[in-house]
mmCIF file of C-alpha atoms in Angstrom:
data_model
loop_
_atom_site.group_PDB
_atom_site.id
_atom_site.type_symbol
_atom_site.label_atom_id
_atom_site.label_comp_id
_atom_site.label_asym_id
_atom_site.label_seq_id
_atom_site.Cartn_x
_atom_site.Cartn_y
_atom_site.Cartn_z
ATOM 1 C CA MET A 1 -0.023 -0.033 0.026
ATOM 2 C CA ALA A 2 1.444 3.155 -1.155
ATOM 3 C CA GLY A 3 2.096 5.335 1.826
ATOM 4 C CA ARG A 4 0.431 3.561 4.600
ATOM 5 C CA THR A 5 2.073 2.404 7.875
ATOM 6 C CA PRO A 6 4.950 0.351 6.608
ATOM 7 C CA GLY A 7 4.168 -2.925 8.578
ATOM 8 C CA VAL A 8 2.596 -4.852 5.728
ATOM 9 C CA VAL A 9 5.394 -3.874 3.229
ATOM 10 C CA LEU A 10 8.140 -5.052 5.627
ATOM 11 C CA THR A 11 6.387 -8.314 6.411
ATOM 12 C CA VAL A 12 5.999 -9.143 2.641
ATOM 13 C CA LEU A 13 9.772 -8.298 2.264
ATOM 14 C CA PHE A 14 10.622 -10.854 4.911
ATOM 15 C CA ALA A 15 8.262 -13.453 3.639
ATOM 16 C CA ILE A 16 8.424 -13.402 -0.097
ATOM 17 C CA SER A 17 11.200 -13.312 -2.711
ATOM 18 C CA PRO A 18 9.421 -12.144 -5.851
ATOM 19 C CA THR A 19 10.251 -13.761 -9.147
ATOM 20 C CA PRO A 20 9.156 -11.706 -12.114
ATOM 21 C CA ALA A 21 8.336 -14.795 -14.249
ATOM 22 C CA GLU A 22 5.766 -16.105 -11.529
ATOM 23 C CA ALA A 23 2.645 -14.776 -10.168
ATOM 24 C CA GLN A 24 2.681 -13.697 -6.497
ATOM 25 C CA VAL A 25 -0.257 -13.782 -4.205
ATOM 26 C CA GLY A 26 -0.131 -12.113 -0.724
ATOM 27 C CA ALA A 27 -2.310 -11.918 2.250
ATOM 28 C CA VAL A 28 -1.248 -10.171 5.554
ATOM 29 C CA VAL A 29 -3.086 -9.447 8.628
ATOM 30 C CA SER A 30 -1.812 -6.598 10.964
ATOM 31 C CA ILE A 31 -2.669 -4.756 14.178
ATOM 32 C CA PHE A 32 -1.248 -1.240 14.796
ATOM 33 C CA SER A 33 -1.704 1.168 17.594
ATOM 34 C CA ASP A 34 -2.491 3.879 15.053
ATOM 35 C CA ASP A 35 -3.006 4.192 11.348
ATOM 36 C CA ARG A 36 -0.917 7.084 10.010
ATOM 37 C CA PHE A 37 -0.507 8.283 6.332
ATOM 38 C CA ARG A 38 2.088 10.886 5.779
ATOM 39 C CA GLY A 39 2.032 11.694 9.463
ATOM 40 C CA ILE A 40 -1.587 12.188 9.665
ATOM 41 C CA SER A 41 -3.784 9.698 11.618
ATOM 42 C CA LEU A 42 -6.468 8.055 9.573
ATOM 43 C CA SER A 43 -7.875 6.184 12.568
ATOM 44 C CA ASP A 44 -8.528 9.176 14.980
ATOM 45 C CA GLY A 45 -5.409 8.079 16.993
ATOM 46 C CA ARG A 46 -7.036 4.720 17.713
ATOM 47 C CA PRO A 47 -5.724 1.112 17.143
ATOM 48 C CA VAL A 48 -6.625 -0.675 13.983
ATOM 49 C CA GLY A 49 -6.741 -4.107 12.366
ATOM 50 C CA ILE A 50 -5.701 -4.412 8.775
ATOM 51 C CA LEU A 51 -6.277 -7.194 6.185
ATOM 52 C CA ASP A 52 -4.152 -6.763 2.961
ATOM 53 C CA LEU A 53 -4.557 -8.806 -0.103
ATOM 54 C CA SER A 54 -2.210 -8.611 -3.132
ATOM 55 C CA TYR A 55 -1.611 -10.120 -6.475
ATOM 56 C CA ASP A 56 1.423 -9.605 -8.853
ATOM 57 C CA ALA A 57 0.976 -10.935 -12.321
ATOM 58 C CA PRO A 58 4.101 -12.256 -14.247
ATOM 59 C CA GLY A 59 3.698 -9.496 -16.905
ATOM 60 C CA GLY A 60 4.029 -6.679 -14.376
ATOM 61 C CA LEU A 61 0.452 -5.721 -13.625
ATOM 62 C CA TYR A 62 -0.391 -5.790 -9.899
ATOM 63 C CA GLY A 63 -3.421 -5.012 -7.734
ATOM 64 C CA ALA A 64 -4.138 -4.844 -3.929
ATOM 65 C CA VAL A 65 -7.172 -4.472 -1.591
ATOM 66 C CA SER A 66 -6.798 -3.348 2.077
ATOM 67 C CA SER A 67 -9.673 -3.238 4.585
ATOM 68 C CA SER A 68 -9.438 -2.037 8.203
ATOM 69 C CA VAL A 69 -11.374 -1.878 11.359
ATOM 70 C CA VAL A 70 -10.870 0.587 14.151
ATOM 71 C CA ASP A 71 -11.133 0.201 17.963
ATOM 72 C CA THR A 72 -13.583 3.248 18.368
ATOM 73 C CA ARG A 73 -13.760 5.306 21.580
ATOM 74 C CA GLY A 74 -17.218 4.023 22.668
ATOM 75 C CA GLU A 75 -18.738 1.693 20.068
ATOM 76 C CA GLY A 76 -16.139 -1.090 19.969
ATOM 77 C CA LEU A 77 -14.837 -2.353 16.494
ATOM 78 C CA LYS A 78 -16.171 -0.494 13.652
ATOM 79 C CA ALA A 79 -15.256 -0.483 9.779
ATOM 80 C CA LEU A 80 -12.626 2.187 9.162
ATOM 81 C CA GLY A 81 -11.427 2.066 5.499
ATOM 82 C CA LEU A 82 -11.115 0.428 2.242
ATOM 83 C CA VAL A 83 -8.141 1.078 -0.087
ATOM 84 C CA LEU A 84 -7.889 -0.165 -3.755
ATOM 85 C CA ASN A 85 -4.597 -0.075 -5.589
ATOM 86 C CA GLY A 86 -3.619 -1.124 -9.111
ATOM 87 C CA GLY A 87 -0.669 -0.599 -11.444
ATOM 88 C CA TYR A 88 2.018 -1.867 -13.559
ATOM 89 C CA ALA A 89 5.737 -2.454 -12.565
ATOM 90 C CA THR A 90 8.829 -3.223 -14.676
ATOM 91 C CA HIS A 91 12.323 -4.203 -13.874
ATOM 92 C CA PHE A 92 15.550 -3.080 -15.758
ATOM 93 C CA ARG A 93 18.775 -4.941 -16.183
ATOM 94 C CA SER A 94 20.526 -2.150 -14.223
ATOM 95 C CA GLY A 95 18.592 -3.386 -11.195
ATOM 96 C CA LEU A 96 16.211 -0.594 -11.136
ATOM 97 C CA SER A 97 12.393 -0.898 -11.139
ATOM 98 C CA ALA A 98 9.691 1.500 -12.169
ATOM 99 C CA ASP A 99 6.077 1.455 -11.421
ATOM 100 C CA VAL A 100 2.868 3.520 -12.146
ATOM 101 C CA GLY A 101 -0.454 3.091 -10.654
ATOM 102 C CA ILE A 102 -3.534 4.571 -9.125
ATOM 103 C CA VAL A 103 -4.885 4.138 -5.410
ATOM 104 C CA HIS A 104 -8.406 5.004 -4.167
ATOM 105 C CA SER A 105 -9.106 5.233 -0.401
ATOM 106 C CA ARG A 106 -12.357 5.677 1.479
ATOM 107 C CA TYR A 107 -12.785 5.944 5.064
ATOM 108 C CA SER A 108 -15.899 5.911 7.360
ATOM 109 C CA HIS A 109 -16.758 8.725 9.918
ATOM 110 C CA TYR A 110 -14.788 6.855 12.625
ATOM 111 C CA SER A 111 -11.644 8.210 11.126
ATOM 112 C CA GLY A 112 -12.091 11.552 12.563
ATOM 113 C CA VAL A 113 -10.868 13.329 9.500
ATOM 114 C CA ALA A 114 -12.964 16.485 8.938
ATOM 115 C CA SER A 115 -12.084 17.550 5.261
ATOM 116 C CA GLY A 116 -13.189 14.300 3.627
ATOM 117 C CA ARG A 117 -13.001 10.609 3.866
ATOM 118 C CA ALA A 118 -12.266 9.564 0.190
ATOM 119 C CA TYR A 119 -9.451 10.438 -2.190
ATOM 120 C CA THR A 120 -7.667 9.194 -5.301
ATOM 121 C CA GLU A 121 -3.948 9.513 -6.226
ATOM 122 C CA VAL A 122 -1.987 8.644 -9.418
ATOM 123 C CA TYR A 123 1.639 7.799 -8.764
ATOM 124 C CA ALA A 124 4.854 7.038 -10.649
ATOM 125 C CA GLY A 125 7.975 5.609 -8.944
ATOM 126 C CA LEU A 126 11.564 4.541 -9.536
ATOM 127 C CA ALA A 127 13.415 2.286 -7.040
ATOM 128 C CA GLY A 128 16.884 0.638 -6.640
ATOM 129 C CA LYS A 129 18.033 -1.942 -4.202
ATOM 130 C CA LEU A 130 18.023 0.328 -1.238
ATOM 131 C CA VAL A 131 16.514 3.652 -2.209
ATOM 132 C CA GLY A 132 13.349 4.693 -4.105
ATOM 133 C CA ALA A 133 11.508 7.852 -5.121
ATOM 134 C CA ARG A 134 7.806 8.430 -5.995
ATOM 135 C CA LEU A 135 5.626 11.272 -7.110
ATOM 136 C CA SER A 136 1.859 11.316 -6.451
ATOM 137 C CA ILE A 137 -0.860 13.685 -7.697
ATOM 138 C CA SER A 138 -4.402 14.009 -6.329
ATOM 139 C CA PRO A 139 -7.389 16.079 -7.290
ATOM 140 C CA ASN A 140 -8.885 15.527 -3.748
ATOM 141 C CA PHE A 141 -6.288 14.680 -1.096
ATOM 142 C CA LEU A 142 -8.048 13.589 1.922
ATOM 143 C CA GLY A 143 -11.217 14.947 0.356
ATOM 144 C CA ALA A 144 -10.250 18.518 0.012
ATOM 145 C CA PRO A 145 -11.374 20.108 -3.476
ATOM 146 C CA ARG A 146 -7.729 21.054 -4.399
ATOM 147 C CA TRP A 147 -5.036 19.420 -6.386
ATOM 148 C CA THR A 148 -1.915 18.182 -4.504
ATOM 149 C CA LEU A 149 1.495 17.044 -5.372
ATOM 150 C CA HIS A 150 3.561 14.620 -3.029
ATOM 151 C CA GLY A 151 7.138 13.737 -3.510
ATOM 152 C CA GLU A 152 8.993 11.302 -1.352
ATOM 153 C CA ILE A 153 12.258 9.480 -1.028
ATOM 154 C CA ASN A 154 12.362 6.180 0.737
ATOM 155 C CA GLY A 155 14.845 3.531 1.593
ATOM 156 C CA HIS A 156 15.496 0.430 3.705
ATOM 157 C CA ILE A 157 18.478 -1.393 4.968
ATOM 158 C CA ASP A 158 18.640 -5.167 5.948
ATOM 159 C CA LEU A 159 20.414 -5.016 9.334
ATOM 160 C CA SER A 160 20.188 -8.931 9.397
ATOM 161 C CA THR A 161 18.100 -11.518 7.757
ATOM 162 C CA ARG A 162 15.346 -10.844 10.271
ATOM 163 C CA LEU A 163 15.817 -7.278 11.182
ATOM 164 C CA LEU A 164 14.921 -4.396 8.824
ATOM 165 C CA LEU A 165 15.221 -0.647 9.111
ATOM 166 C CA ASP A 166 13.243 1.644 6.729
ATOM 167 C CA GLY A 167 12.451 5.380 6.459
ATOM 168 C CA GLU A 168 10.828 7.827 4.240
ATOM 169 C CA ILE A 169 10.677 11.687 3.778
ATOM 170 C CA GLY A 170 8.043 13.390 1.778
ATOM 171 C CA PHE A 171 6.840 16.914 0.740
ATOM 172 C CA LEU A 172 3.167 17.678 0.097
ATOM 173 C CA VAL A 173 2.641 20.708 -2.157
ATOM 174 C CA PRO A 174 -0.925 22.266 -2.682
ATOM 175 C CA LEU A 175 -1.597 23.230 -6.308
ATOM 176 C CA GLY A 176 -3.699 26.175 -7.614
ATOM 177 C CA SER A 177 -6.474 27.534 -5.574
ATOM 178 C CA GLY A 178 -9.295 25.937 -3.749
ATOM 179 C CA GLY A 179 -10.479 24.934 -0.214
ATOM 180 C CA TYR A 180 -7.451 22.852 0.945
ATOM 181 C CA GLN A 181 -8.199 22.627 4.792
ATOM 182 C CA GLY A 182 -4.674 21.549 5.380
ATOM 183 C CA GLY A 183 -3.515 25.137 4.659
ATOM 184 C CA SER A 184 -1.839 26.623 1.583
ATOM 185 C CA ARG A 185 1.584 25.943 2.703
ATOM 186 C CA PRO A 186 3.684 22.870 1.672
ATOM 187 C CA ARG A 187 3.843 20.195 4.455
ATOM 188 C CA LEU A 188 6.784 17.842 5.324
ATOM 189 C CA ASP A 189 6.235 14.411 6.555
ATOM 190 C CA ALA A 190 8.756 11.791 7.786
ATOM 191 C CA ARG A 191 8.943 8.393 9.323
ATOM 192 C CA VAL A 192 11.517 5.791 10.332
ATOM 193 C CA GLY A 193 10.672 2.247 11.424
ATOM 194 C CA ILE A 194 12.169 -1.049 12.309
ATOM 195 C CA ALA A 195 10.759 -4.397 11.880
ATOM 196 C CA ARG A 196 11.899 -7.678 13.657
ATOM 197 C CA GLN A 197 10.643 -11.060 12.378
ATOM 198 C CA LEU A 198 9.968 -13.707 15.193
ATOM 199 C CA GLY A 199 8.863 -16.890 13.769
ATOM 200 C CA PRO A 200 5.645 -16.559 11.928
ATOM 201 C CA VAL A 201 4.929 -12.859 13.204
ATOM 202 C CA THR A 202 6.842 -9.621 12.550
ATOM 203 C CA LEU A 203 6.980 -6.962 15.309
ATOM 204 C CA HIS A 204 7.054 -3.246 14.191
ATOM 205 C CA ALA A 205 7.983 0.102 15.789
ATOM 206 C CA THR A 206 7.686 3.318 13.776
ATOM 207 C CA VAL A 207 8.220 7.055 14.491
ATOM 208 C CA THR A 208 6.198 9.253 12.233
ATOM 209 C CA SER A 209 5.872 13.058 12.102
ATOM 210 C CA HIS A 210 4.686 15.964 9.985
ATOM 211 C CA SER A 211 4.965 19.725 9.796
ATOM 212 C CA GLY A 212 2.000 22.157 9.893
ATOM 213 C CA ASP A 213 -1.162 22.078 12.090
ATOM 214 C CA ALA A 214 -3.820 19.319 12.602
ATOM 215 C CA ASP A 215 -6.856 21.358 11.256
ATOM 216 C CA ILE A 216 -8.222 18.422 9.059
ATOM 217 C CA TYR A 217 -9.609 16.914 12.300
ATOM 218 C CA ALA A 218 -13.222 17.688 13.168
ATOM 219 C CA GLY A 219 -13.090 17.820 17.178
ATOM 220 C CA ARG A 220 -9.644 16.488 18.277
ATOM 221 C CA GLY A 221 -6.169 17.583 17.536
ATOM 222 C CA HIS A 222 -3.507 14.831 17.146
ATOM 223 C CA GLY A 223 0.253 15.208 17.748
ATOM 224 C CA ARG A 224 2.556 15.903 14.964
ATOM 225 C CA THR A 225 4.931 13.130 16.181
ATOM 226 C CA ALA A 226 3.696 9.683 17.100
ATOM 227 C CA VAL A 227 5.263 6.400 17.915
ATOM 228 C CA ILE A 228 3.268 3.402 16.461
ATOM 229 C CA VAL A 229 3.804 -0.211 17.318
ATOM 230 C CA GLY A 230 2.275 -3.255 15.640
ATOM 231 C CA ILE A 231 2.434 -6.839 14.827
ATOM 232 C CA SER A 232 1.617 -8.652 11.509
ATOM 233 C CA THR A 233 1.667 -12.039 10.039
ATOM 234 C CA VAL A 234 1.523 -13.573 6.553
ATOM 235 C CA LEU A 235 -1.487 -15.750 6.007
#
């Protein structure tokens, strides 16, 4: 999932060694103390459970579906979000890989996001063995009626066969005029995380932060910086 809390991605990296000539099917279930996207909480600061399903075709096409539930403040577990992702990836002899795709996300009112709960992004990325970059453009980021451009650089290091460190720094730029409730100034976001595989499960710890205020929330503010912990397993 592009941009989501990185637990699922790290779990797949530990569990699967993709072969371009073979189709890959993945299913991962995760629990996190918060669901943050570019430093913004999509779960109103509450714990979430996430099921990710993915398919990578031999020709380069791929698709993924992610559904989540949230532990609400007074109503127990409720449906939180659905994320649909599809695209095309290709690998070069140099070791680089490139991909283009589209992702559509929709969240219930339990997310706590005030400006809107559905948005779509188109993206293109280029990645090497350790470092990658991606550009994403959206006409309605977090539901606001304004175009935005997000650029990011991400990377990961295998500290051992079962220990992985990864991080990302991004820059969100509002484009043109409109009612972007996150403000008209660019917003920085960053995260760094570590994942440790222990038998069939992977443990995660991530620090995530963003610049700017938290005015996309309806009634409660959320800290710019958060520590997120989680656990995930491949089904």
